[in-house]
PDB file of C-alpha atoms in Angstrom:
ATOM      1  CA  MET A   1      -0.064  -0.059   0.208  1.00  0.00           C
ATOM      2  CA  SER A   2       2.818   2.222   0.905  1.00  0.00           C
ATOM      3  CA  ARG A   3       4.409   1.793  -2.638  1.00  0.00           C
ATOM      4  CA  ASP A   4       1.288   2.599  -4.277  1.00  0.00           C
ATOM      5  CA  ARG A   5       0.765   5.840  -2.259  1.00  0.00           C
ATOM      6  CA  GLN A   6       4.317   6.622  -3.222  1.00  0.00           C
ATOM      7  CA  HIS A   7       3.446   6.158  -6.758  1.00  0.00           C
ATOM      8  CA  LEU A   8       0.537   8.524  -6.413  1.00  0.00           C
ATOM      9  CA  ILE A   9       2.552  11.031  -4.609  1.00  0.00           C
ATOM     10  CA  HIS A  10       5.379  10.815  -7.119  1.00  0.00           C
ATOM     11  CA  GLY A  11       2.733  11.633  -9.923  1.00  0.00           C
ATOM     12  CA  ALA A  12       1.098  14.706  -7.882  1.00  0.00           C
ATOM     13  CA  VAL A  13       4.570  16.157  -7.231  1.00  0.00           C
ATOM     14  CA  SER A  14       5.611  15.784 -10.987  1.00  0.00           C
ATOM     15  CA  THR A  15       2.366  17.302 -11.951  1.00  0.00           C
ATOM     16  CA  ILE A  16       2.647  20.282  -9.654  1.00  0.00           C
ATOM     17  CA  THR A  17       6.394  20.664 -10.315  1.00  0.00           C
ATOM     18  CA  ALA A  18       5.644  20.610 -14.132  1.00  0.00           C
ATOM     19  CA  LEU A  19       2.477  23.158 -13.727  1.00  0.00           C
ATOM     20  CA  ARG A  20       4.585  25.755 -11.427  1.00  0.00           C
ATOM     21  CA  ASP A  21       7.663  25.214 -13.655  1.00  0.00           C
ATOM     22  CA  LEU A  22       9.770  24.583 -10.517  1.00  0.00           C
ATOM     23  CA  PRO A  23      13.711  23.631 -10.874  1.00  0.00           C
ATOM     24  CA  LEU A  24      13.266  20.142  -9.537  1.00  0.00           C
ATOM     25  CA  THR A  25      15.016  17.024 -11.089  1.00  0.00           C
ATOM     26  CA  GLU A  26      13.577  13.758 -11.111  1.00  0.00           C
ATOM     27  CA  GLN A  27      15.542  12.823  -8.232  1.00  0.00           C
ATOM     28  CA  HIS A  28      13.998  15.553  -6.244  1.00  0.00           C
ATOM     29  CA  ILE A  29      10.760  14.592  -7.174  1.00  0.00           C
ATOM     30  CA  GLU A  30      11.652  10.970  -6.045  1.00  0.00           C
ATOM     31  CA  VAL A  31      13.056  12.023  -2.606  1.00  0.00           C
ATOM     32  CA  LEU A  32       9.931  14.249  -1.979  1.00  0.00           C
ATOM     33  CA  ALA A  33       7.453  11.430  -2.707  1.00  0.00           C
ATOM     34  CA  VAL A  34       9.326   8.900  -0.360  1.00  0.00           C
ATOM     35  CA  ASP A  35       9.694  11.535   2.268  1.00  0.00           C
ATOM     36  CA  LEU A  36       6.164  12.742   2.002  1.00  0.00           C
ATOM     37  CA  THR A  37       4.611   9.275   2.026  1.00  0.00           C
ATOM     38  CA  PRO A  38       4.383   8.612   5.894  1.00  0.00           C
ATOM     39  CA  PHE A  39       3.277  12.416   6.680  1.00  0.00           C
ATOM     40  CA  LEU A  40       0.470  12.198   4.167  1.00  0.00           C
ATOM     41  CA  THR A  41      -0.422   8.645   5.143  1.00  0.00           C
ATOM     42  CA  ALA A  42      -0.933   9.971   8.746  1.00  0.00           C
ATOM     43  CA  MET A  43      -3.095  12.882   7.395  1.00  0.00           C
ATOM     44  CA  LEU A  44      -5.062  10.625   5.321  1.00  0.00           C
ATOM     45  CA  ALA A  45      -5.622   8.433   8.303  1.00  0.00           C
ATOM     46  CA  ASP A  46      -6.881  11.580  10.217  1.00  0.00           C
ATOM     47  CA  THR A  47      -9.383  12.358   7.435  1.00  0.00           C
ATOM     48  CA  ASP A  48     -10.635   8.682   7.328  1.00  0.00           C
ATOM     49  CA  ALA A  49     -11.244   8.938  11.194  1.00  0.00           C
ATOM     50  CA  GLU A  50     -13.178  12.254  10.571  1.00  0.00           C
ATOM     51  CA  LEU A  51     -15.391  10.595   7.560  1.00  0.00           C
ATOM     52  CA  ALA A  52     -15.960   7.518   9.955  1.00  0.00           C
ATOM     53  CA  ASP A  53     -17.742  10.260  12.150  1.00  0.00           C
ATOM     54  CA  ILE A  54     -20.118  11.409   9.476  1.00  0.00           C
ATOM     55  CA  LEU A  55     -20.561   7.781   7.563  1.00  0.00           C
ATOM     56  CA  PRO A  56     -23.407   5.538   8.739  1.00  0.00           C
ATOM     57  CA  VAL A  57     -22.397   3.403  11.594  1.00  0.00           C
ATOM     58  CA  ALA A  58     -21.877  -0.476  10.541  1.00  0.00           C
ATOM     59  CA  TYR A  59     -24.057  -2.752  12.262  1.00  0.00           C
ATOM     60  CA  ALA A  60     -24.628  -6.433  12.003  1.00  0.00           C
ATOM     61  CA  LEU A  61     -27.716  -7.117  10.121  1.00  0.00           C
ATOM     62  CA  THR A  62     -29.371 -10.428   9.501  1.00  0.00           C
ATOM     63  CA  GLU A  63     -31.781 -11.549   6.868  1.00  0.00           C
ATOM     64  CA  GLN A  64     -35.313 -11.894   7.828  1.00  0.00           C
ATOM     65  CA  ALA A  65     -36.679 -15.471   7.400  1.00  0.00           C
ATOM     66  CA  GLY A  66     -40.246 -15.151   5.386  1.00  0.00           C
ATOM     67  CA  PRO A  67     -42.794 -17.508   4.856  1.00  0.00           C
ATOM     68  CA  ALA A  68     -42.033 -20.070   2.138  1.00  0.00           C
ATOM     69  CA  ASP A  69     -45.211 -19.899   0.647  1.00  0.00           C
ATOM     70  CA  ARG A  70     -44.368 -16.489  -0.741  1.00  0.00           C
ATOM     71  CA  THR A  71     -45.191 -15.664  -4.387  1.00  0.00           C
ATOM     72  CA  VAL A  72     -42.027 -14.991  -6.170  1.00  0.00           C
ATOM     73  CA  THR A  73     -41.509 -13.944  -9.573  1.00  0.00           C
ATOM     74  CA  GLU A  74     -38.586 -12.564 -11.671  1.00  0.00           C
ATOM     75  CA  TYR A  75     -38.652 -10.670 -14.659  1.00  0.00           C
ATOM     76  CA  ASP A  76     -35.746  -8.598 -16.214  1.00  0.00           C
ATOM     77  CA  GLY A  77     -33.336  -8.956 -13.597  1.00  0.00           C
ATOM     78  CA  CYS A  78     -35.803  -7.752 -10.796  1.00  0.00           C
ATOM     79  CA  THR A  79     -37.201 -10.067  -8.260  1.00  0.00           C
ATOM     80  CA  SER A  80     -40.629  -9.361  -6.988  1.00  0.00           C
ATOM     81  CA  SER A  81     -42.208 -11.434  -4.051  1.00  0.00           C
ATOM     82  CA  ILE A  82     -45.573 -10.640  -2.219  1.00  0.00           C
ATOM     83  CA  HIS A  83     -47.234 -12.672   0.560  1.00  0.00           C
ATOM     84  CA  PRO A  84     -50.299 -14.920  -0.410  1.00  0.00           C
ATOM     85  CA  GLU A  85     -52.483 -12.949   2.062  1.00  0.00           C
ATOM     86  CA  VAL A  86     -51.479  -9.398   0.509  1.00  0.00           C
ATOM     87  CA  GLU A  87     -53.883  -8.373  -2.323  1.00  0.00           C
ATOM     88  CA  GLU A  88     -52.312  -7.450  -5.486  1.00  0.00           C
ATOM     89  CA  ASP A  89     -54.277  -3.957  -5.413  1.00  0.00           C
ATOM     90  CA  SER A  90     -52.890  -3.247  -1.905  1.00  0.00           C
ATOM     91  CA  PRO A  91     -50.879   0.302  -1.474  1.00  0.00           C
ATOM     92  CA  ALA A  92     -47.502  -1.469  -0.932  1.00  0.00           C
ATOM     93  CA  ALA A  93     -48.087  -3.977  -3.872  1.00  0.00           C
ATOM     94  CA  LEU A  94     -49.050  -1.063  -6.254  1.00  0.00           C
ATOM     95  CA  LEU A  95     -46.124   0.901  -5.033  1.00  0.00           C
ATOM     96  CA  ALA A  96     -43.737  -2.139  -5.822  1.00  0.00           C
ATOM     97  CA  LEU A  97     -45.243  -2.524  -9.377  1.00  0.00           C
ATOM     98  CA  GLU A  98     -45.136   1.224 -10.065  1.00  0.00           C
ATOM     99  CA  LEU A  99     -41.318   1.400  -9.178  1.00  0.00           C
ATOM    100  CA  ARG A 100     -40.517  -1.911 -10.785  1.00  0.00           C
ATOM    101  CA  SER A 101     -41.938  -0.668 -14.112  1.00  0.00           C
ATOM    102  CA  MET A 102     -40.364   2.851 -13.834  1.00  0.00           C
ATOM    103  CA  GLN A 103     -37.200   2.894 -12.215  1.00  0.00           C
ATOM    104  CA  PRO A 104     -34.073   0.617 -13.516  1.00  0.00           C
ATOM    105  CA  ASP A 105     -32.366   0.901 -10.370  1.00  0.00           C
ATOM    106  CA  VAL A 106     -35.028  -1.560  -8.695  1.00  0.00           C
ATOM    107  CA  THR A 107     -33.571  -5.274  -8.406  1.00  0.00           C
ATOM    108  CA  ALA A 108     -36.005  -6.458  -5.897  1.00  0.00           C
ATOM    109  CA  THR A 109     -39.289  -5.710  -4.118  1.00  0.00           C
ATOM    110  CA  ASP A 110     -40.888  -7.528  -1.191  1.00  0.00           C
ATOM    111  CA  VAL A 111     -44.530  -6.844   0.126  1.00  0.00           C
ATOM    112  CA  PRO A 112     -44.915  -8.925   3.438  1.00  0.00           C
ATOM    113  CA  THR A 113     -48.153  -6.717   4.436  1.00  0.00           C
ATOM    114  CA  ARG A 114     -50.581  -4.365   2.600  1.00  0.00           C
ATOM    115  CA  THR A 115     -48.673  -1.332   4.098  1.00  0.00           C
ATOM    116  CA  HIS A 116     -44.925  -2.708   4.036  1.00  0.00           C
ATOM    117  CA  LEU A 117     -42.380  -2.679   1.119  1.00  0.00           C
ATOM    118  CA  THR A 118     -38.923  -3.864   1.153  1.00  0.00           C
ATOM    119  CA  LEU A 119     -37.076  -2.091  -1.847  1.00  0.00           C
ATOM    120  CA  THR A 120     -33.710  -3.129  -3.106  1.00  0.00           C
ATOM    121  CA  VAL A 121     -32.083  -0.724  -5.517  1.00  0.00           C
ATOM    122  CA  GLN A 122     -28.700  -0.749  -7.223  1.00  0.00           C
ATOM    123  CA  PRO A 123     -28.122   3.085  -7.786  1.00  0.00           C
ATOM    124  CA  GLN A 124     -25.342   3.888 -10.133  1.00  0.00           C
ATOM    125  CA  SER A 125     -23.949   6.934  -7.833  1.00  0.00           C
ATOM    126  CA  LEU A 126     -24.379   8.371  -4.658  1.00  0.00           C
ATOM    127  CA  HIS A 127     -26.783  10.841  -6.253  1.00  0.00           C
ATOM    128  CA  GLY A 128     -29.041   8.296  -7.194  1.00  0.00           C
ATOM    129  CA  TRP A 129     -28.942   7.035  -3.450  1.00  0.00           C
ATOM    130  CA  LYS A 130     -29.716  10.395  -2.484  1.00  0.00           C
ATOM    131  CA  TRP A 131     -32.660  10.531  -4.656  1.00  0.00           C
ATOM    132  CA  TRP A 132     -33.920   7.335  -3.358  1.00  0.00           C
ATOM    133  CA  ARG A 133     -33.414   8.369   0.130  1.00  0.00           C
ATOM    134  CA  ARG A 134     -35.264  11.803  -0.409  1.00  0.00           C
ATOM    135  CA  LYS A 135     -38.255  10.342  -2.510  1.00  0.00           C
ATOM    136  CA  LEU A 136     -39.012   7.732   0.289  1.00  0.00           C
ATOM    137  CA  ALA A 137     -38.310  10.016   3.250  1.00  0.00           C
ATOM    138  CA  VAL A 138     -35.385   7.647   4.641  1.00  0.00           C
ATOM    139  CA  GLY A 139     -33.641   9.404   7.610  1.00  0.00           C
ATOM    140  CA  ALA A 140     -30.940   7.293   9.509  1.00  0.00           C
ATOM    141  CA  ILE A 141     -29.154   4.601   7.409  1.00  0.00           C
ATOM    142  CA  LEU A 142     -27.309   1.480   8.709  1.00  0.00           C
ATOM    143  CA  ARG A 143     -24.278  -0.039   7.102  1.00  0.00           C
ATOM    144  CA  HIS A 144     -23.143  -3.624   6.969  1.00  0.00           C
ATOM    145  CA  GLY A 145     -20.176  -4.083   4.732  1.00  0.00           C
ATOM    146  CA  SER A 146     -21.350  -2.892   1.460  1.00  0.00           C
ATOM    147  CA  VAL A 147     -25.279  -3.118   2.270  1.00  0.00           C
ATOM    148  CA  VAL A 148     -26.780  -0.029   3.393  1.00  0.00           C
ATOM    149  CA  THR A 149     -30.257   0.070   4.502  1.00  0.00           C
ATOM    150  CA  GLY A 150     -32.786   2.717   6.016  1.00  0.00           C
ATOM    151  CA  THR A 151     -36.559   2.866   6.644  1.00  0.00           C
ATOM    152  CA  GLY A 152     -38.736   5.734   5.338  1.00  0.00           C
ATOM    153  CA  HIS A 153     -42.559   6.530   4.302  1.00  0.00           C
ATOM    154  CA  TYR A 154     -44.175   6.843   1.041  1.00  0.00           C
ATOM    155  CA  GLY A 155     -47.714   8.057   2.018  1.00  0.00           C
ATOM    156  CA  GLU A 156     -49.165   5.647   4.338  1.00  0.00           C
ATOM    157  CA  ILE A 157     -46.504   2.880   3.194  1.00  0.00           C
ATOM    158  CA  THR A 158     -43.495   1.962   5.296  1.00  0.00           C
ATOM    159  CA  VAL A 159     -40.675   1.392   2.878  1.00  0.00           C
ATOM    160  CA  GLN A 160     -37.536  -0.464   3.922  1.00  0.00           C
ATOM    161  CA  LEU A 161     -34.870   0.642   1.453  1.00  0.00           C
ATOM    162  CA  ARG A 162     -31.779  -1.704   0.891  1.00  0.00           C
ATOM    163  CA  GLY A 163     -28.814  -0.653  -1.281  1.00  0.00           C
ATOM    164  CA  PRO A 164     -26.415  -3.575  -1.608  1.00  0.00           C
ATOM    165  CA  ASN A 165     -23.871  -1.525  -3.422  1.00  0.00           C
ATOM    166  CA  VAL A 166     -24.144   1.551  -1.752  1.00  0.00           C
ATOM    167  CA  GLY A 167     -21.382   0.900   1.018  1.00  0.00           C
ATOM    168  CA  GLU A 168     -18.919   0.726  -2.083  1.00  0.00           C
ATOM    169  CA  LEU A 169     -20.066   3.967  -3.237  1.00  0.00           C
ATOM    170  CA  LEU A 170     -19.705   5.637   0.079  1.00  0.00           C
ATOM    171  CA  ASP A 171     -16.219   4.043   0.178  1.00  0.00           C
ATOM    172  CA  ALA A 172     -15.435   5.605  -3.186  1.00  0.00           C
ATOM    173  CA  GLN A 173     -16.706   8.695  -2.096  1.00  0.00           C
ATOM    174  CA  ALA A 174     -14.406   8.854   1.111  1.00  0.00           C
ATOM    175  CA  VAL A 175     -11.205   8.313  -1.193  1.00  0.00           C
ATOM    176  CA  ASN A 176     -12.207  10.822  -3.591  1.00  0.00           C
ATOM    177  CA  GLU A 177     -12.666  13.254  -0.883  1.00  0.00           C
ATOM    178  CA  SER A 178      -9.257  12.180   0.783  1.00  0.00           C
ATOM    179  CA  ALA A 179      -7.567  12.389  -2.568  1.00  0.00           C
ATOM    180  CA  LYS A 180      -9.184  16.157  -3.325  1.00  0.00           C
ATOM    181  CA  LYS A 181      -7.914  17.042   0.285  1.00  0.00           C
ATOM    182  CA  LEU A 182      -4.429  15.956  -0.707  1.00  0.00           C
ATOM    183  CA  GLN A 183      -4.502  17.765  -3.841  1.00  0.00           C
ATOM    184  CA  GLY A 184      -5.378  20.921  -2.074  1.00  0.00           C
ATOM    185  CA  ILE A 185      -2.416  20.393   0.413  1.00  0.00           C
ATOM    186  CA  LEU A 186       0.063  19.541  -2.399  1.00  0.00           C
ATOM    187  CA  ALA A 187      -1.163  22.690  -4.583  1.00  0.00           C
ATOM    188  CA  GLU A 188      -0.559  25.117  -1.561  1.00  0.00           C
ATOM    189  CA  SER A 189       2.995  26.063  -1.836  1.00  0.00           C
ATOM    190  CA  PRO A 190       4.982  28.894  -0.722  1.00  0.00           C
ATOM    191  CA  VAL A 191       5.697  31.763  -2.928  1.00  0.00           C
ATOM    192  CA  GLY A 192       9.263  31.603  -4.357  1.00  0.00           C
ATOM    193  CA  HIS A 193      11.591  28.655  -4.461  1.00  0.00           C
ATOM    194  CA  PRO A 194      10.766  25.944  -2.079  1.00  0.00           C
ATOM    195  CA  TRP A 195      14.340  25.187  -1.051  1.00  0.00           C
TER     196      TRP A 195
END
């Protein structure tokens, strides 16, 4: 990992050197990359610790066992299940049908009662996840590995929102924010020659 980070730092220092037309040789850049790696690693660890304060808390989630007589269908990569005692024209079933037919992010719906829907989505970005959270009024979220869940409401329907890939999206965002912060630090240089 340290070697990869050295390569990233080397690339950033090379870029900044070229942009600012600094009189550094390749050997200077190499030494800077090696010397800066432990310092920047510590800074990134601090940033990661700060991000851990704002990212969802990881909890252990278990799959809920449902009745074996549930009606399950699959169409075009989307799994749909409904409890046999729930009418197909119930509010939760109608919402599930609407979301399956209108939203390509939906990968599974489960209707255990007439007013409860478990919705699994696979958003392509965090903006997509935020859209789902706003649409379904999902407040707090829980994370277990790459799976993120939250409970919200859509009218009278309680919706359990699941995002199996959202943890990976959150991790990618944290890495991007750390990299942007690092670029900002590296871009700040004193006026004049640094030596």
